[in-house]
Coordinates of C-alpha atoms in Angstrom, one line a residue:
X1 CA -91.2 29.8 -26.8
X2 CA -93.1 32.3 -24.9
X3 CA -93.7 32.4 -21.0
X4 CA -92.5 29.3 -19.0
X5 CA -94.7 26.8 -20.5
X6 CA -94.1 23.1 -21.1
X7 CA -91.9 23.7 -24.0
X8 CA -89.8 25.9 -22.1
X9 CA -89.3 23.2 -19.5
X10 CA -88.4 20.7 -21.9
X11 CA -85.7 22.8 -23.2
X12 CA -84.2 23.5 -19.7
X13 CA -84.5 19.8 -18.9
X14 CA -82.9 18.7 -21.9
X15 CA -80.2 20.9 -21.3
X16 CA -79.4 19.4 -17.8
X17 CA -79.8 16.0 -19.5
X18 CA -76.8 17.2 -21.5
X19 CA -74.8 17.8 -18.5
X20 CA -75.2 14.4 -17.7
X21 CA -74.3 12.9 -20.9
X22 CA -70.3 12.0 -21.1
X23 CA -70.9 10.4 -24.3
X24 CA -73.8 9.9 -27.3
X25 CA -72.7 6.3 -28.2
X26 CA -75.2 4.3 -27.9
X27 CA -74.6 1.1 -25.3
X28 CA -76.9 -2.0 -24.3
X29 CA -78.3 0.0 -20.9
X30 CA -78.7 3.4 -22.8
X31 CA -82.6 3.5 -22.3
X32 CA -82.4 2.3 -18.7
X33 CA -79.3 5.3 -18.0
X34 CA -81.3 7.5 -19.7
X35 CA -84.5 6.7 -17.2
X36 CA -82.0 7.4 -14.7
X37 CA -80.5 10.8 -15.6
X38 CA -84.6 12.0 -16.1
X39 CA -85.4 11.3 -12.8
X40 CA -82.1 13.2 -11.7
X41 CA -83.1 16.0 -14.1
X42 CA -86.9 16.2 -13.1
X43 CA -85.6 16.8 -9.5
X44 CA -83.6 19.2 -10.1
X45 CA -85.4 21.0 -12.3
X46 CA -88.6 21.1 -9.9
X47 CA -86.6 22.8 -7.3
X48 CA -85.6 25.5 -9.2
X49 CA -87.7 29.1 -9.3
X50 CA -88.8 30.6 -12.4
X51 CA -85.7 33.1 -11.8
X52 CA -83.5 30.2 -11.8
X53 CA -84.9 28.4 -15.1
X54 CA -84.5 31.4 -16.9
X55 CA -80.7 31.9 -15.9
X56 CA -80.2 28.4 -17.1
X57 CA -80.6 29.2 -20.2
X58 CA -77.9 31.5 -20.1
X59 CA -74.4 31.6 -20.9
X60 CA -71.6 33.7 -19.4
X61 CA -68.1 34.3 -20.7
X62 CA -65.1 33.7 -19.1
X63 CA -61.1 34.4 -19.2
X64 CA -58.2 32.7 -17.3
X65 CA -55.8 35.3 -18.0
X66 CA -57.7 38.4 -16.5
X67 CA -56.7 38.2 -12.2
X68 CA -58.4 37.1 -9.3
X69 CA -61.0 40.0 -9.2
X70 CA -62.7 38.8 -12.4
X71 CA -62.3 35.2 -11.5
X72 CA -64.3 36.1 -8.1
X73 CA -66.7 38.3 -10.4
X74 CA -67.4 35.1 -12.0
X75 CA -67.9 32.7 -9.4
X76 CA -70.2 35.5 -8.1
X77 CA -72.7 35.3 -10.9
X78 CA -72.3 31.7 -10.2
X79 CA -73.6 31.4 -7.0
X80 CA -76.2 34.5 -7.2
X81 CA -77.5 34.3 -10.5
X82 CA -77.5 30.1 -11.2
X83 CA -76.6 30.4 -14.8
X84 CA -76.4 27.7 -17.2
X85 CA -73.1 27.7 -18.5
X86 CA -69.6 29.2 -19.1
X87 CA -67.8 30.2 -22.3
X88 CA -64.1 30.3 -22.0
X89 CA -62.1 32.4 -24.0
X90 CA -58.2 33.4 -23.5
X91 CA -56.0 32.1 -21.2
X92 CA -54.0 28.5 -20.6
X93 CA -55.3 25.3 -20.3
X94 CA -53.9 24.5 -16.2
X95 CA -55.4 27.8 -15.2
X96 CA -58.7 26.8 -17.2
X97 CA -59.0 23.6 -15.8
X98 CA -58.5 24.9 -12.4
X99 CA -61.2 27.6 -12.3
X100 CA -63.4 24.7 -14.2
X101 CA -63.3 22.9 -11.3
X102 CA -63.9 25.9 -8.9
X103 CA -66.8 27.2 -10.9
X104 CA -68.6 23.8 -11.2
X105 CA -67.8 23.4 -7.0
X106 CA -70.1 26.4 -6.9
X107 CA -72.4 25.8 -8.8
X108 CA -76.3 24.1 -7.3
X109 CA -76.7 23.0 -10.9
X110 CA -73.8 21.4 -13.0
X111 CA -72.4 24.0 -15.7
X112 CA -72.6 23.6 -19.3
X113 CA -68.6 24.3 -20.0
X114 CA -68.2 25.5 -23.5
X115 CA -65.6 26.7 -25.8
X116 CA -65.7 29.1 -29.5
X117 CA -62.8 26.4 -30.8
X118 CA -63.0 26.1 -34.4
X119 CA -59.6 25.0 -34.7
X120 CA -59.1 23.5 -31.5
X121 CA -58.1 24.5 -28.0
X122 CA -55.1 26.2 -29.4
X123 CA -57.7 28.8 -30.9
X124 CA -58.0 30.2 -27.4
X125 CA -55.5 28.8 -24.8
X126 CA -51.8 29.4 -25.0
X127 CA -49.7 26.0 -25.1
X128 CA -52.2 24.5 -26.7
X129 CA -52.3 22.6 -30.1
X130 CA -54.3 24.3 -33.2
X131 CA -55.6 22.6 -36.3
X132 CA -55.7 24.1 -39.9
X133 CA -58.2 26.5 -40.4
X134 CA -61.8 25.2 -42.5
X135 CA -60.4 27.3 -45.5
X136 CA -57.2 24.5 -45.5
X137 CA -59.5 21.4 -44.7
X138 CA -62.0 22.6 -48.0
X139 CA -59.2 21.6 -49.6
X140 CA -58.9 18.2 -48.4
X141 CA -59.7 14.9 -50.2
X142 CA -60.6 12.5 -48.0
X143 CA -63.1 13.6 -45.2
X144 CA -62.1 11.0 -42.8
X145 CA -59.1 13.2 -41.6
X146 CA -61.6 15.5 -40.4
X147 CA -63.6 12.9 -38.7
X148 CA -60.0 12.5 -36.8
X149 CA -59.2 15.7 -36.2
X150 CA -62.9 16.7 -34.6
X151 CA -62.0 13.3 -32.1
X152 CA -59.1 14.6 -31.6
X153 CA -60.6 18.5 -30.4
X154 CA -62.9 16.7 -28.7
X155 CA -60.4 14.8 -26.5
X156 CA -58.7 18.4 -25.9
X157 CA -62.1 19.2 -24.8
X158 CA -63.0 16.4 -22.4
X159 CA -59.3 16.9 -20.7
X160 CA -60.3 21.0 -19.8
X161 CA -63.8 19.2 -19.0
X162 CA -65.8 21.0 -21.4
X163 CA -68.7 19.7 -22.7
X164 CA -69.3 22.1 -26.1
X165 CA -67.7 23.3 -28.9
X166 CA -69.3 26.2 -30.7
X167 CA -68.3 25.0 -34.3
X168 CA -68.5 23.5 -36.9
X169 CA -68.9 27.2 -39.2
X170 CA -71.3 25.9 -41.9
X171 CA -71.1 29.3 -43.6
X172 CA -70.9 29.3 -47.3
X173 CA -68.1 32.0 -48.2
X174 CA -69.9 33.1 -51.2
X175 CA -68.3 36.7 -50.5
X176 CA -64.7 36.4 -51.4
X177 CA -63.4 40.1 -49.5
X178 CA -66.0 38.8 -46.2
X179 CA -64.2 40.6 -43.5
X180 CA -65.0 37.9 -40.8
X181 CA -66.0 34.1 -42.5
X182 CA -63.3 33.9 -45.1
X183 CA -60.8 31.8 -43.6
X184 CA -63.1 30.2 -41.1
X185 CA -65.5 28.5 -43.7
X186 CA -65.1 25.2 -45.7
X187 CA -65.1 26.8 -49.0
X188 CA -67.6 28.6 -51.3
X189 CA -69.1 25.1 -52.2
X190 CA -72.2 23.6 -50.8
X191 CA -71.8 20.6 -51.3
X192 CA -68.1 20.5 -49.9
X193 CA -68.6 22.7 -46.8
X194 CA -72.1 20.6 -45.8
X195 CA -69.8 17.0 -46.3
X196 CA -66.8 18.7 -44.3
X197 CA -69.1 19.7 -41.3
X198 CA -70.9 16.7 -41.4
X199 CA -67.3 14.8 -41.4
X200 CA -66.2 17.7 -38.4
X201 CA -69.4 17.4 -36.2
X202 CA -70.1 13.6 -36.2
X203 CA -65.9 13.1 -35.2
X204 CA -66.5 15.5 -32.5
X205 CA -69.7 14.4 -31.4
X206 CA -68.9 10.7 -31.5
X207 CA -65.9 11.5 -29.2
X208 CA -68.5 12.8 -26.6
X209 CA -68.8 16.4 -26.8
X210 CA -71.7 18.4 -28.0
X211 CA -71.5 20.5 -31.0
X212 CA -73.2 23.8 -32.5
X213 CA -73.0 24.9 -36.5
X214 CA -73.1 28.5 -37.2
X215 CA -73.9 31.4 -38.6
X216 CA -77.2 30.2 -39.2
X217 CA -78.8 31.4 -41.8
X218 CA -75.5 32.2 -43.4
X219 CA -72.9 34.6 -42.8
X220 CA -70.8 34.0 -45.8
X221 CA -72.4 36.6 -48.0
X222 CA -72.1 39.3 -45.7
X223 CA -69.5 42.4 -46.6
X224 CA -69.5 43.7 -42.6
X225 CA -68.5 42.5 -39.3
X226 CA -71.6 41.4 -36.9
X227 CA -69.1 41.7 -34.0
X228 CA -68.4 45.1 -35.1
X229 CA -71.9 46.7 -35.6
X230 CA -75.1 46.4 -37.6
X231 CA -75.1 43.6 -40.4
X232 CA -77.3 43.8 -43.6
X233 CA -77.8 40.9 -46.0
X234 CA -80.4 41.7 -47.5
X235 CA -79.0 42.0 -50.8
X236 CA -76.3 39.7 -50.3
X237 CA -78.1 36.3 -48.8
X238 CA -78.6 33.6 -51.0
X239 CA -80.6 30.8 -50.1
X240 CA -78.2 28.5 -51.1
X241 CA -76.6 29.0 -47.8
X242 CA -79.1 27.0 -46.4
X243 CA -78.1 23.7 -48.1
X244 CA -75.2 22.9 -45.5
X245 CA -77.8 22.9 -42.5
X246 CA -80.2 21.0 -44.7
X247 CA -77.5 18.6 -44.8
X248 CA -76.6 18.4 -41.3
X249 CA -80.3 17.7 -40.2
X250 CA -80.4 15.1 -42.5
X251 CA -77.8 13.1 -40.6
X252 CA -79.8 13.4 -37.8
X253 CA -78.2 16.5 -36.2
X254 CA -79.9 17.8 -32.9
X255 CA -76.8 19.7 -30.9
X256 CA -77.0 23.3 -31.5
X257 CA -77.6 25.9 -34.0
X258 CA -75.9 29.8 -33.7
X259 CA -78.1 32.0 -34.8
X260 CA -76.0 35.0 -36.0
X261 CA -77.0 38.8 -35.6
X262 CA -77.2 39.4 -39.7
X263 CA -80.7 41.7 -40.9
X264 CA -82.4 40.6 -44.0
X265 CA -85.5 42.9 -44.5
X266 CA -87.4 39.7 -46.0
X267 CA -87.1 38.1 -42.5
X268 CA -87.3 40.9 -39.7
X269 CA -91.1 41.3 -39.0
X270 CA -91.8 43.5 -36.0
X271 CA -92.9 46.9 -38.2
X272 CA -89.9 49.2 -38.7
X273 CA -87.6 47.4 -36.1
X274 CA -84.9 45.9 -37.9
X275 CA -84.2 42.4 -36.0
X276 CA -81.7 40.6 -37.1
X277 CA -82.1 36.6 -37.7
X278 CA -80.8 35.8 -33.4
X279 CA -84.0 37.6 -32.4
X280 CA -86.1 37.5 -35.7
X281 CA -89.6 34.5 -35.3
X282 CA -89.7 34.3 -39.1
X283 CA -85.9 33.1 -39.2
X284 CA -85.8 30.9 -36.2
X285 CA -89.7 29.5 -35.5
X286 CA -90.6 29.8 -39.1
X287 CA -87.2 28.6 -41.2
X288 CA -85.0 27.2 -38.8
X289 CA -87.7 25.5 -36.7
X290 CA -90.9 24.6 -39.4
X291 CA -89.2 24.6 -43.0
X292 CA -86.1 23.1 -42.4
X293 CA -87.3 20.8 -39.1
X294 CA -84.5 21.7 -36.6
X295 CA -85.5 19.6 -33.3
X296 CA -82.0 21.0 -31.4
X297 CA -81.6 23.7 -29.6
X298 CA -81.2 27.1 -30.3
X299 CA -78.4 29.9 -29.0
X300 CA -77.4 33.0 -30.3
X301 CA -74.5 34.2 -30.8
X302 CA -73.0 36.5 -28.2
X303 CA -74.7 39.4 -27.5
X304 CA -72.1 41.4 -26.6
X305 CA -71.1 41.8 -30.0
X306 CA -71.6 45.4 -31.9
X307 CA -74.5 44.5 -34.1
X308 CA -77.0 44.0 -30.6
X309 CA -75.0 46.1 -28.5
X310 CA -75.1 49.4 -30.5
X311 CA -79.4 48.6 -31.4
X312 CA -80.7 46.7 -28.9
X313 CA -80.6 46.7 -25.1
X314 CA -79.8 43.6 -22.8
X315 CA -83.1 42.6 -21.1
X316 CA -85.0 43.4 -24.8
X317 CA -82.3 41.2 -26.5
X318 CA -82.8 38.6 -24.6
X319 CA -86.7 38.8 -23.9
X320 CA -86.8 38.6 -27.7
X321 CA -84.1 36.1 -28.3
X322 CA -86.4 33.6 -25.8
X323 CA -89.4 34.5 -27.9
X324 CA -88.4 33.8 -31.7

């Protein structure tokens, strides 16, 4: 997307059709609901500046366990800046839902409330309950247990009244000594890790919450640490890493897709600059997008991490994420 044209409207309207969505089942009155929420959605959206379309594409993070001056810092960018969504990391779930319900009372436009909770609520927030790690579930027989357990993260979810969980990982981990995937991936099988995050997102997403498979286009092979610094995979990437996303279109999926900050000097374009796949037009528009016919939307992964921090700076990043 470039400028503020009619795609980019669809994608900010589609996003605030999200935020009306409690479920995806489909019921008797789903077309006439969904009639509904567009109206609500092209009101809203017409009433917003070009500033304000632009921040709702944007996520910020978010702690419950940091004091009252960064929970006001917060709500600040809140009501000032009109930004799409919050990501909550540490803290406890009472605290969590409070501020949930603060931030969203501030908010003009309702809040996309996410969560990076791969193994459940318990991943981030003390007293909470956590769920083996993918490693432990590639192990698993029967892939209905999974199907359970992503209804049950999702009902974890809906209780804090978040909306999104960044996960299912659909990396491959073909890279046994990976400093960062290892434990967090299905397995070094294709076939198993694209039928295990199949099993995870539909139970998840079937329970009512949206969903977002990462490290597209594959993190496994990597030998370094994205949230560290710079990432090469050039000689590590195999395209095999694709199959688990091929696999998850196939079913239909349309959530999300994390783009991870991971160089491959096939796949960086821009001359000498070395962008890595989360701002990179041949990964996203020409793989992710044209090849492998991803119609769902597209986030990065955060950009605080070391491997955009340390190379790129914030307006650029995110001129250039908006772009590919």
């Amino acid at each position: 997307m470039r400028g503020y044209n009619t795609p980019f409207k669809y994608f900010v309207i589609f996003i605030l059709i999200l935020l009306t969505n409690s479920t995806f089942a489909q019921k008797a009155d789903f077309i006439q609901s969904l009639s509904k929420q567009n109206r609500w959605v092209d009101s809203v959206y017409d009433n917003l500046s070009k500033k304000e379309r632009v921040a709702q594409l944007l996520f910020v993070r978010a702690h419950t366990n940091k004091g009252k001056a960064y929970e006001d810092s917060v709500e600040m960018v809140i009501k000032k800046q009109h930004i799409g969504g919050l990501v909550f990391f540490q803290g406890g779930p009472g605290r969590q839902a409070a501020l949930t319900n603060r931030y969203q009372k501030a908010a003009e436009v309702p809040l996309l409330i996410a969560m990076d909770g791969e193994w459940g609520v318990g991943m981030r927030l003390d007293s909470c309950l956590s769920y083996p790690y993918q490693m432990t579930l590639g192990a698993i027989q029967d892939n209905n247990l999974i199907y359970k357990m992503g209804q049950f993260i999702a009902a974890d979810f809906k209780r804090l009244g978040m909306h999104m969980n960044f996960s299912p990982v659909m990396d491959i981990n073909n890279n046994p000594n990976n400093p960062v995937i290892n434990y967090r991936s299905f397995g070094d099988n294709k076939y198993n890790v694209a039928k295990k995050g199949v099993a995870y997102f539909k139970g998840m997403q079937d329970a009512g919450i949206l969903t977002s498979a990462k490290h597209f286009p594959g993190h496994g092979s990597s030998t370094a640490d994205s949230h560290e610094g710079f990432v090469d995979i050039s000689k590590t990437w195999d395209p095999v890493e694709l199959e688990p996303y091929k696999a998850l279109f196939a079913q239909g999926y349309e959530d999300f897709v994390m783009v991870g900050h991971l160089f491959h000097s096939g796949y960086a374009g821009d001359g000498d600059l070395k962008l890595p796949a989360s701002l990179s037009p041949e990964w996203i528009t020409d793989v992710l997008r044209n090849e492998l016919a991803f119609k769902g939307v597209v986030i990065s992964d955060d950009l605080e991490m070391g491997a955009i921090r340390e190379h790129f700076g914030l307006k650029d990043t995110v001129v250039r994420a908006v772009r590919a």
